[in-house]
PDB file of N, CA, C and O in Angstrom:
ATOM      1  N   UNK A 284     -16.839   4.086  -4.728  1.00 73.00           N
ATOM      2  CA  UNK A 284     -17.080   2.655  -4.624  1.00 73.00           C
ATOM      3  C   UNK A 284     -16.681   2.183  -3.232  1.00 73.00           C
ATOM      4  O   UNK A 284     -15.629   2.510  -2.683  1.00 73.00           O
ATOM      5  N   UNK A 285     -17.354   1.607  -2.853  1.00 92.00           N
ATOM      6  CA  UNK A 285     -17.127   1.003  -1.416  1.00 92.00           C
ATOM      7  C   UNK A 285     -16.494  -0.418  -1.558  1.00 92.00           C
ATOM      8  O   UNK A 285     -16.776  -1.290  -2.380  1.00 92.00           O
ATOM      9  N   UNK A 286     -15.732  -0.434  -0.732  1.00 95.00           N
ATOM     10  CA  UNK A 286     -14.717  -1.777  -0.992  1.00 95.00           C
ATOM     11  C   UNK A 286     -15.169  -2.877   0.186  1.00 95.00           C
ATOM     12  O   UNK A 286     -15.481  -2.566   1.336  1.00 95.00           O
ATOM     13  N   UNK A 287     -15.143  -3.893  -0.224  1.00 96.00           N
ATOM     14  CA  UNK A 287     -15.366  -5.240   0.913  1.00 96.00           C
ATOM     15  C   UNK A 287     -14.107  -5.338   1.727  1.00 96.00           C
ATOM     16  O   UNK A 287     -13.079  -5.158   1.074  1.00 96.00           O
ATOM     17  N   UNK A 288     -13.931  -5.628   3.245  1.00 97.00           N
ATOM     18  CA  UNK A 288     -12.817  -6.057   4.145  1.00 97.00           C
ATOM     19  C   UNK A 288     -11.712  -6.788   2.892  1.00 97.00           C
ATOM     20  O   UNK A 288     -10.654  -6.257   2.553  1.00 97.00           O
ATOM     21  N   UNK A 289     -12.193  -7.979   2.383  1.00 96.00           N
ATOM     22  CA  UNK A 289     -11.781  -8.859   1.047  1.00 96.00           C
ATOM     23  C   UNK A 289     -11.173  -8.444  -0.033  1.00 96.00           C
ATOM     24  O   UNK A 289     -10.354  -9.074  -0.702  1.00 96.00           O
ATOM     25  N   UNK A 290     -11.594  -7.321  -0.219  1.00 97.00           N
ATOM     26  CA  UNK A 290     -11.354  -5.964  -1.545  1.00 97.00           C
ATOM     27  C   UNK A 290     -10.311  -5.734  -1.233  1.00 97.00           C
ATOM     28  O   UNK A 290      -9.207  -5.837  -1.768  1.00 97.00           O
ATOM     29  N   UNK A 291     -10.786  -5.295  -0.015  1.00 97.00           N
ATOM     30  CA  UNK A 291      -9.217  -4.176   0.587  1.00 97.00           C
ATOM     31  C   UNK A 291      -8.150  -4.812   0.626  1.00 97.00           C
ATOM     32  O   UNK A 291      -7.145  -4.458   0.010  1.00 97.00           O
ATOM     33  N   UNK A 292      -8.219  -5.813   1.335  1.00 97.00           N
ATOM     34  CA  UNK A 292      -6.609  -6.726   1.692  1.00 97.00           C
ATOM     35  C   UNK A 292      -6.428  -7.602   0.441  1.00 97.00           C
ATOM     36  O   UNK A 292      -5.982  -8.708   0.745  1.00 97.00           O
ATOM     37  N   UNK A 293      -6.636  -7.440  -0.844  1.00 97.00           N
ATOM     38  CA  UNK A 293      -6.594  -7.574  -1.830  1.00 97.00           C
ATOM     39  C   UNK A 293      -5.859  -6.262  -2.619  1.00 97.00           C
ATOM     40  O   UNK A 293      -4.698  -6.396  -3.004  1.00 97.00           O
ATOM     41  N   UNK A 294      -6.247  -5.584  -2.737  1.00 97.00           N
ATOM     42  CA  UNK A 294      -5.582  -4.512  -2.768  1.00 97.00           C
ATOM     43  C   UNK A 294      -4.178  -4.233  -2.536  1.00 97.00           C
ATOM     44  O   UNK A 294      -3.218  -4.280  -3.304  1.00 97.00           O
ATOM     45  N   UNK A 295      -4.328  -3.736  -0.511  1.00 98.00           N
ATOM     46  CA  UNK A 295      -3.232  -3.778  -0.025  1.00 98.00           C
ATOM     47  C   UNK A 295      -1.949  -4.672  -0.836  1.00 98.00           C
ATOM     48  O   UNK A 295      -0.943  -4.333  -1.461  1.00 98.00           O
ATOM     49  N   UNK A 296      -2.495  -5.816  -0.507  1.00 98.00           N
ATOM     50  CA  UNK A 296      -1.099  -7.294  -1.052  1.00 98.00           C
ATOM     51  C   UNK A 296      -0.943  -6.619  -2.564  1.00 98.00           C
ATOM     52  O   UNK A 296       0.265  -6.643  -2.802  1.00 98.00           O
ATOM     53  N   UNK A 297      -1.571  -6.096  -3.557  1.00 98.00           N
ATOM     54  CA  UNK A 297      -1.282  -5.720  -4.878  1.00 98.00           C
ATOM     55  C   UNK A 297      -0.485  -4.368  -4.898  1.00 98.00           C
ATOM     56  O   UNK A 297       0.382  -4.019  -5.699  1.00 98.00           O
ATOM     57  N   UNK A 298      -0.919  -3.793  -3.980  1.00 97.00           N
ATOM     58  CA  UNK A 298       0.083  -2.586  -3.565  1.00 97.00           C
ATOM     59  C   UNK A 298       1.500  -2.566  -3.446  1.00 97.00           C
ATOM     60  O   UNK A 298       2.437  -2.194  -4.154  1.00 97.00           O
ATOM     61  N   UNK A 299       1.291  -3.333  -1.787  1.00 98.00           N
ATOM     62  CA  UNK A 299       2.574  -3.783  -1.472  1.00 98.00           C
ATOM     63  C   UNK A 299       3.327  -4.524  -2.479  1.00 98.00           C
ATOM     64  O   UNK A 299       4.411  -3.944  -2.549  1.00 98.00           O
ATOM     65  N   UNK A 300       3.316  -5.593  -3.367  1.00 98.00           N
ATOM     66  CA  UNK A 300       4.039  -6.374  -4.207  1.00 98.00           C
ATOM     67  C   UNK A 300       4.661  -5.824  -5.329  1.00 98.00           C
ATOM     68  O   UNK A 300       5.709  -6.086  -5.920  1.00 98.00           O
ATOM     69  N   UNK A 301       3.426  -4.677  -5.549  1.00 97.00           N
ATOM     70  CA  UNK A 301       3.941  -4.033  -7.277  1.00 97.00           C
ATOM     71  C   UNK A 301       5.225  -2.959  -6.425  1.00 97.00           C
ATOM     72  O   UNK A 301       6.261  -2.834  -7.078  1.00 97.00           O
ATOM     73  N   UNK A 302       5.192  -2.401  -5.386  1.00 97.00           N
ATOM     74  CA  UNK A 302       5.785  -1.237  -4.680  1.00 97.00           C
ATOM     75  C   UNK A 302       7.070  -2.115  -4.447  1.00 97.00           C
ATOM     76  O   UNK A 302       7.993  -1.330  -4.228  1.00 97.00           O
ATOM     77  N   UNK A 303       7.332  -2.881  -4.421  1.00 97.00           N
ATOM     78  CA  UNK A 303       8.143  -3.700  -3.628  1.00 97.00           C
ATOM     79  C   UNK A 303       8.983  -4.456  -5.054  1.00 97.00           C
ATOM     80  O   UNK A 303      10.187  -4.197  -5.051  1.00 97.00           O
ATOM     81  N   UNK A 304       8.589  -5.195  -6.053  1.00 97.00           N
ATOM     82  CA  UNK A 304       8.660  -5.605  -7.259  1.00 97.00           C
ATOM     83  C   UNK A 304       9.648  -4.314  -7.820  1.00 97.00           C
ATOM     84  O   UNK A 304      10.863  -4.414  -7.992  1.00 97.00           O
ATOM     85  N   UNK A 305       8.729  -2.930  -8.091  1.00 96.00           N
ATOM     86  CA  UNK A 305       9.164  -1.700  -8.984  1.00 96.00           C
ATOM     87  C   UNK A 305      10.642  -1.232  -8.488  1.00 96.00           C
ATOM     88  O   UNK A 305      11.447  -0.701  -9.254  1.00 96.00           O
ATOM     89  N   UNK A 306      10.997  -1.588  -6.606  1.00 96.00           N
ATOM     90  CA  UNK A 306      11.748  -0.874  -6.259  1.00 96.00           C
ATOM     91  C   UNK A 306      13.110  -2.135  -6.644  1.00 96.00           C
ATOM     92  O   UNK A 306      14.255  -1.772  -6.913  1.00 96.00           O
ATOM     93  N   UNK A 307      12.799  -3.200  -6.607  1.00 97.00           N
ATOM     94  CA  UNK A 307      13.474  -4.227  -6.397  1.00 97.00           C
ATOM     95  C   UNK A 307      14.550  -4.254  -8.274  1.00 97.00           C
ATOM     96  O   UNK A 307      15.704  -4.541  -8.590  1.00 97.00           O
ATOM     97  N   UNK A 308      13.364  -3.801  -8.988  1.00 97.00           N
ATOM     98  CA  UNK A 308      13.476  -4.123 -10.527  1.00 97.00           C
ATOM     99  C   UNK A 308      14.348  -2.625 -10.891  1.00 97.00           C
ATOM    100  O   UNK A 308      15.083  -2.346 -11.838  1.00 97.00           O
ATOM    101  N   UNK A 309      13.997  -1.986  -9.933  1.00 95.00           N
ATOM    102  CA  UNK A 309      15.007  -0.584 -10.425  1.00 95.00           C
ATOM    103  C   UNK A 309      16.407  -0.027  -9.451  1.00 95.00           C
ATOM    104  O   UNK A 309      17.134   0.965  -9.413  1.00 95.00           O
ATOM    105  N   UNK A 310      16.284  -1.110  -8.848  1.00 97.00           N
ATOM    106  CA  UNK A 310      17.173  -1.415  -7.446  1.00 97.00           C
ATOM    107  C   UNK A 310      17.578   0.169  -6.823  1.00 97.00           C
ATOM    108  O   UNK A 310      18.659   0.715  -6.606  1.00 97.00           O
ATOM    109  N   UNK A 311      16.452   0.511  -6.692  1.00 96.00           N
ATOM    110  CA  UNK A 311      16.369   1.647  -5.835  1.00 96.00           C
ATOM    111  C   UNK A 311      16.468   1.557  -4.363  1.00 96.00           C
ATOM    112  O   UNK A 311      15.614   0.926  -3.740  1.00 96.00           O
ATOM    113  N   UNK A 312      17.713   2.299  -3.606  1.00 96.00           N
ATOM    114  CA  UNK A 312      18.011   2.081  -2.476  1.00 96.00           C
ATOM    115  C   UNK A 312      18.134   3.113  -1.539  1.00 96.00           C
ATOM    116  O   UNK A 312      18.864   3.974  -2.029  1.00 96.00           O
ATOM    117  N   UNK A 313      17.730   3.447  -0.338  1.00 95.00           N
ATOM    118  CA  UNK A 313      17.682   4.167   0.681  1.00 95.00           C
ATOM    119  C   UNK A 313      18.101   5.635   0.332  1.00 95.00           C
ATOM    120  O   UNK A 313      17.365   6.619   0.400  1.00 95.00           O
ATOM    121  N   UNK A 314      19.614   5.603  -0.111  1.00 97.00           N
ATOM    122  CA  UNK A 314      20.397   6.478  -0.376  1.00 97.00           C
ATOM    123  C   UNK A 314      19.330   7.404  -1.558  1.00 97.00           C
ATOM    124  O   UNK A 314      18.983   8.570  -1.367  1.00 97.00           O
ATOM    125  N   UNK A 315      18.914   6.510  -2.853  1.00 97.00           N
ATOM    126  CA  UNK A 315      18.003   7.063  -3.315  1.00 97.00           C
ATOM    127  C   UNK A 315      16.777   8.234  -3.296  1.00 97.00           C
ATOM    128  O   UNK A 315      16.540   9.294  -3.874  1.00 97.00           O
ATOM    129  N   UNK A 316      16.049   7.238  -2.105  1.00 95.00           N
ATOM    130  CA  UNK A 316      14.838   8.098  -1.651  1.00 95.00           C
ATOM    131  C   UNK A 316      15.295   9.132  -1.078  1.00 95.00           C
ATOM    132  O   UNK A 316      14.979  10.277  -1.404  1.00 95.00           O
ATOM    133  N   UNK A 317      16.149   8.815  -0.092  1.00 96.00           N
ATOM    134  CA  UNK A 317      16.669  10.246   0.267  1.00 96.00           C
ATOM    135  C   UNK A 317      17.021  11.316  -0.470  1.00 96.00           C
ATOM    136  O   UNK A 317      16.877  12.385   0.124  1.00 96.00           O
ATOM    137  N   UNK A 318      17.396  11.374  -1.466  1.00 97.00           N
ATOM    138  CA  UNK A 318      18.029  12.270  -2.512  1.00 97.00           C
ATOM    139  C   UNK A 318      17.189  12.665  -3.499  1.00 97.00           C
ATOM    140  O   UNK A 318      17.772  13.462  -4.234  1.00 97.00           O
ATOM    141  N   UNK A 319      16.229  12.484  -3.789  1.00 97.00           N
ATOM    142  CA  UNK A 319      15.323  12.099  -4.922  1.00 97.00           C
ATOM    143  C   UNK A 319      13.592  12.497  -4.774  1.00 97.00           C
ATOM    144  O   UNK A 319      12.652  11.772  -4.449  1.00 97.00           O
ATOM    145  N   UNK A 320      13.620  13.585  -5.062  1.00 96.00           N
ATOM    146  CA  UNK A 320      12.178  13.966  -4.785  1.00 96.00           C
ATOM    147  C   UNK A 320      10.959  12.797  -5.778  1.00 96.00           C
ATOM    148  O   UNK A 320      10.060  12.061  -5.371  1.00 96.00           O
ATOM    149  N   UNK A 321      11.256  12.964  -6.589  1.00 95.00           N
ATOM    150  CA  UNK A 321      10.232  11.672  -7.974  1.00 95.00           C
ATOM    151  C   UNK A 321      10.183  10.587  -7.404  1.00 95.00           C
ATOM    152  O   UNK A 321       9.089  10.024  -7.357  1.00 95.00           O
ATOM    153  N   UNK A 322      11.544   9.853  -6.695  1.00 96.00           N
ATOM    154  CA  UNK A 322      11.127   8.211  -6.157  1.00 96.00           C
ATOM    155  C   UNK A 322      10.372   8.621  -5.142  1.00 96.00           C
ATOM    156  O   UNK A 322       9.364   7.916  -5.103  1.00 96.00           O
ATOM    157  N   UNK A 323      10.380   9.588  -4.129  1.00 96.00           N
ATOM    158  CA  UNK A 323       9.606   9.603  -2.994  1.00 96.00           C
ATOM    159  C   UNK A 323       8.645   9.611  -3.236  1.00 96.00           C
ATOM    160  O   UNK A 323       8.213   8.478  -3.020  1.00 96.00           O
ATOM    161  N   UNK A 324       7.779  10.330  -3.658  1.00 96.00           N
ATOM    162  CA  UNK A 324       6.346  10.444  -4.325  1.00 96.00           C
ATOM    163  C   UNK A 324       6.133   9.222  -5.205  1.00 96.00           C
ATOM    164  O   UNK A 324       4.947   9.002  -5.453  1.00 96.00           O
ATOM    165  N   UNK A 325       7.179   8.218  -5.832  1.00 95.00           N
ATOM    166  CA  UNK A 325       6.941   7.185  -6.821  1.00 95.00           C
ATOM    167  C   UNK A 325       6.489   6.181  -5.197  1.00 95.00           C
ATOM    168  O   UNK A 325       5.467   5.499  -5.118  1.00 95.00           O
ATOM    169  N   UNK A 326       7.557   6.337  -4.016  1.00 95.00           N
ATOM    170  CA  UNK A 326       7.107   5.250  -2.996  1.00 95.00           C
ATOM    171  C   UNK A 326       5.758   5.311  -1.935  1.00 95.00           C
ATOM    172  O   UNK A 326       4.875   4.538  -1.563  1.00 95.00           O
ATOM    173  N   UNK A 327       6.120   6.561  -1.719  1.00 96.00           N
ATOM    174  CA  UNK A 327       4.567   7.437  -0.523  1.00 96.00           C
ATOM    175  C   UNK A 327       3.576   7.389  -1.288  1.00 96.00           C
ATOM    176  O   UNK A 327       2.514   7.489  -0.671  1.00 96.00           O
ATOM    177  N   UNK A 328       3.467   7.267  -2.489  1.00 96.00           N
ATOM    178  CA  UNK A 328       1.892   7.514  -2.711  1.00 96.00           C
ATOM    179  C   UNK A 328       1.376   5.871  -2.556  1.00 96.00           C
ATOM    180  O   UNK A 328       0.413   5.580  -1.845  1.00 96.00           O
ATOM    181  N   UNK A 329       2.067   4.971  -3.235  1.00 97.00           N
ATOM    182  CA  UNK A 329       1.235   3.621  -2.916  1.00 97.00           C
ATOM    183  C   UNK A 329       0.626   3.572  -1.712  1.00 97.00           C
ATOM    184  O   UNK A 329      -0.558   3.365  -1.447  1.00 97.00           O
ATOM    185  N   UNK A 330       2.079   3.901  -0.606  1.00 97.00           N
ATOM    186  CA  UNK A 330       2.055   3.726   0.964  1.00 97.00           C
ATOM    187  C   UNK A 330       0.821   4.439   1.357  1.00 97.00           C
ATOM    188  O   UNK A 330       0.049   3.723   1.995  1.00 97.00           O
ATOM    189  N   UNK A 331       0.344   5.877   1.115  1.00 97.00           N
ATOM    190  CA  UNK A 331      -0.652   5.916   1.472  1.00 97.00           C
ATOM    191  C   UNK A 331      -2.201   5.329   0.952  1.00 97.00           C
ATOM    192  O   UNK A 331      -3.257   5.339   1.584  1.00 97.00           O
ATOM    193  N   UNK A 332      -1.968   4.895  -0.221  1.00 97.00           N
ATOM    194  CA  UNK A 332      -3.288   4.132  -0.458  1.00 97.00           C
ATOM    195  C   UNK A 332      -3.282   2.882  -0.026  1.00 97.00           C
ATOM    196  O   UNK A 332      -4.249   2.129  -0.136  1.00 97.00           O
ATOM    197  N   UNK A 333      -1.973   2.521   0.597  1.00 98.00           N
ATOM    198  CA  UNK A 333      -2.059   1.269   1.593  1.00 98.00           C
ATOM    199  C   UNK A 333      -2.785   1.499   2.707  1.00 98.00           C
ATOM    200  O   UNK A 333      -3.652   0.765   3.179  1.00 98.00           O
ATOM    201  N   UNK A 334      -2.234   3.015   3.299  1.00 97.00           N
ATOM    202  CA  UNK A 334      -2.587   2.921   4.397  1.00 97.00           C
ATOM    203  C   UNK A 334      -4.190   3.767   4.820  1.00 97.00           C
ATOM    204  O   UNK A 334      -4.651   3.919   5.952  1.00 97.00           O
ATOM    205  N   UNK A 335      -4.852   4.263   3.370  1.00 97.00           N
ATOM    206  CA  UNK A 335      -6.176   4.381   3.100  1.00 97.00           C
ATOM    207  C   UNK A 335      -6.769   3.145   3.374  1.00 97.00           C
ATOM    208  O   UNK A 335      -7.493   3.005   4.360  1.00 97.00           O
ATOM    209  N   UNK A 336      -6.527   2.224   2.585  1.00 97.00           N
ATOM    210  CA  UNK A 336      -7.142   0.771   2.509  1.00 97.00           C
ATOM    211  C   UNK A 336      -7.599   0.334   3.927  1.00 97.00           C
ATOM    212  O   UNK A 336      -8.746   0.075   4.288  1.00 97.00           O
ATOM    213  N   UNK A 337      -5.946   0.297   4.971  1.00 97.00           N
ATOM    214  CA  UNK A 337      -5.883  -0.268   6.293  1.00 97.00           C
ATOM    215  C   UNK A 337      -7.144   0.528   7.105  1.00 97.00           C
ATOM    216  O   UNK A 337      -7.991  -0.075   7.764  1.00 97.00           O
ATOM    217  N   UNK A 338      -7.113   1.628   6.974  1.00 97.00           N
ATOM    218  CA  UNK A 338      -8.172   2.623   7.875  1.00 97.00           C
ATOM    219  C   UNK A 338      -9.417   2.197   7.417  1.00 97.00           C
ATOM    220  O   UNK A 338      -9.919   1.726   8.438  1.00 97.00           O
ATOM    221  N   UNK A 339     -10.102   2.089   6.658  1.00 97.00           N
ATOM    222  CA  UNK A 339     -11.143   1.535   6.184  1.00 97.00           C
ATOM    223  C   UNK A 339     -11.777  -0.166   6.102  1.00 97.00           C
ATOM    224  O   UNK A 339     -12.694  -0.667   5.451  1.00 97.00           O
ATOM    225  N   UNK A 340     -10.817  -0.712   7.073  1.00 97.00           N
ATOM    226  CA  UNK A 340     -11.242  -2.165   7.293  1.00 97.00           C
ATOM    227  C   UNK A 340     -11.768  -2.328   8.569  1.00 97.00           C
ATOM    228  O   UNK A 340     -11.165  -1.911   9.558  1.00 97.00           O
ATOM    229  N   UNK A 341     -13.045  -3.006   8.649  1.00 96.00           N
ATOM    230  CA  UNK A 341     -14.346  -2.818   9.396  1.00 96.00           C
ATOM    231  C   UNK A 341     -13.196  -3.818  10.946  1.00 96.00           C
ATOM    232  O   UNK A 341     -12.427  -4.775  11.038  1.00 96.00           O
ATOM    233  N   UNK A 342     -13.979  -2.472  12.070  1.00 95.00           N
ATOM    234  CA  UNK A 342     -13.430  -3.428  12.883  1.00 95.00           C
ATOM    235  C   UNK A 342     -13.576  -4.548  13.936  1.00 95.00           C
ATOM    236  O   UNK A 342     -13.030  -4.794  15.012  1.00 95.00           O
ATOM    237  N   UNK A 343     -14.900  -5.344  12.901  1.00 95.00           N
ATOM    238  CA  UNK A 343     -14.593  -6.591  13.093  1.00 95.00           C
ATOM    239  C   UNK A 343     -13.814  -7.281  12.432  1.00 95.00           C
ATOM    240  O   UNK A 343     -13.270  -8.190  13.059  1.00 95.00           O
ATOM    241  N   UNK A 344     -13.532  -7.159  11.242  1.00 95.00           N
ATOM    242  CA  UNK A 344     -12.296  -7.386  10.534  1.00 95.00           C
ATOM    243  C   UNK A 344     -11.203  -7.506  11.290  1.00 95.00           C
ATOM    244  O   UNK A 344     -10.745  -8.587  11.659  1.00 95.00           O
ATOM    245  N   UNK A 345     -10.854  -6.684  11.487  1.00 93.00           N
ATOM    246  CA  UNK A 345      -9.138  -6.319  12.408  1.00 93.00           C
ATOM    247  C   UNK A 345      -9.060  -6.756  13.541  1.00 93.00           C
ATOM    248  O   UNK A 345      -7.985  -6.725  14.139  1.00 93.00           O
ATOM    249  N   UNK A 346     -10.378  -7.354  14.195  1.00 93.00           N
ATOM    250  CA  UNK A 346     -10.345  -8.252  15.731  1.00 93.00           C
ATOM    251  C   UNK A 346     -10.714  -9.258  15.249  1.00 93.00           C
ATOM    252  O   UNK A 346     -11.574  -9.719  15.999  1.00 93.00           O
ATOM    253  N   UNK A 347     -10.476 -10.237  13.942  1.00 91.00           N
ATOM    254  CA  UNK A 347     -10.516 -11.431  14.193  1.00 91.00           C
ATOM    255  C   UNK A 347      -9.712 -12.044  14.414  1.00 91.00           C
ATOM    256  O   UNK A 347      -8.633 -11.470  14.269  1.00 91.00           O
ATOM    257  N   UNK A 348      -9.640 -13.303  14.814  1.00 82.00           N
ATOM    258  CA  UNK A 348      -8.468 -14.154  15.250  1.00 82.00           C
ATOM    259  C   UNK A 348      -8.705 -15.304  14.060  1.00 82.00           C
ATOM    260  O   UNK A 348      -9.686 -15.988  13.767  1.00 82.00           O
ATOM    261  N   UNK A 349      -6.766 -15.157  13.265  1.00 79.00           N
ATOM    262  CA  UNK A 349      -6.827 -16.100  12.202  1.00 79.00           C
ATOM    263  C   UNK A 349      -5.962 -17.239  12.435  1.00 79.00           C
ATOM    264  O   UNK A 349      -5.900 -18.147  11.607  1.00 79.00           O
TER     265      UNK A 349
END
Protein backbone atom coordinates (compact mmCIF):
# COMPACT_ATOMS: atom_id res chain seq x y z
CA UNK A 1 0.00 0.00 0.00
CA UNK A 2 1.35 3.25 -0.80
CA UNK A 3 0.93 5.86 1.80
CA UNK A 4 0.07 9.72 1.20
CA UNK A 5 2.88 12.48 2.65
CA UNK A 6 -0.62 12.89 5.13
CA UNK A 7 -0.66 9.05 5.86
CA UNK A 8 2.72 9.04 6.82
CA UNK A 9 3.00 11.89 9.34
CA UNK A 10 -0.05 10.43 10.66
CA UNK A 11 1.43 7.49 11.35
CA UNK A 12 4.71 8.71 12.50
CA UNK A 13 2.71 11.01 15.45
CA UNK A 14 0.78 7.43 16.25
CA UNK A 15 4.05 5.82 16.52
CA UNK A 16 5.80 8.18 18.36
CA UNK A 17 2.85 8.67 21.08
CA UNK A 18 1.94 4.95 21.57
CA UNK A 19 6.13 4.41 21.93
CA UNK A 20 6.33 7.15 24.22
CA UNK A 21 2.78 6.49 26.23
CA UNK A 22 3.98 2.38 26.56
CA UNK A 23 7.39 3.52 27.91
CA UNK A 24 5.98 6.20 30.16
CA UNK A 25 3.05 3.62 31.50
CA UNK A 26 5.74 0.97 32.25
CA UNK A 27 8.22 3.56 33.43
CA UNK A 28 10.87 2.05 31.61
CA UNK A 29 14.17 3.84 31.95
CA UNK A 30 17.55 4.07 30.24
CA UNK A 31 19.12 1.76 32.69
CA UNK A 32 16.45 -0.63 31.32
CA UNK A 33 17.09 -0.63 27.66
CA UNK A 34 20.40 -1.06 28.34
CA UNK A 35 20.06 -4.27 30.15
CA UNK A 36 17.22 -5.76 28.46
CA UNK A 37 17.24 -7.34 25.16
CA UNK A 38 12.88 -7.56 24.81
CA UNK A 39 12.52 -3.66 25.67
CA UNK A 40 15.06 -2.95 22.97
CA UNK A 41 13.38 -4.61 20.23
CA UNK A 42 9.89 -3.50 22.19
CA UNK A 43 11.61 0.36 21.44
CA UNK A 44 13.74 -0.03 17.88
CA UNK A 45 11.21 -1.57 16.10
CA UNK A 46 8.56 1.35 16.26
CA UNK A 47 11.73 3.67 15.73
CA UNK A 48 12.38 2.07 12.66
CA UNK A 49 8.97 2.17 11.17
CA UNK A 50 9.25 5.75 12.15
CA UNK A 51 12.05 6.11 10.44
CA UNK A 52 10.63 3.95 7.28
CA UNK A 53 7.75 6.40 7.22
CA UNK A 54 10.35 9.59 7.34
CA UNK A 55 12.34 8.12 4.18
CA UNK A 56 9.38 7.78 2.17
CA UNK A 57 8.00 11.38 2.38
CA UNK A 58 8.01 12.99 -1.07
CA UNK A 59 10.52 15.64 -1.25
CA UNK A 60 8.41 18.21 -1.82
CA UNK A 61 6.93 17.43 1.29
CA UNK A 62 10.08 17.90 3.41
CA UNK A 63 10.92 21.38 1.55
CA UNK A 64 7.90 22.96 2.47
CA UNK A 65 7.84 25.88 4.51
CA UNK A 66 5.10 25.68 7.38
Amino acid sequence: MKYSDQQRIKKILEYSEKLNDYIKEKNITKGDLINDYSLQWLVTTPLYNIGEHVYYISKEYKEKKF
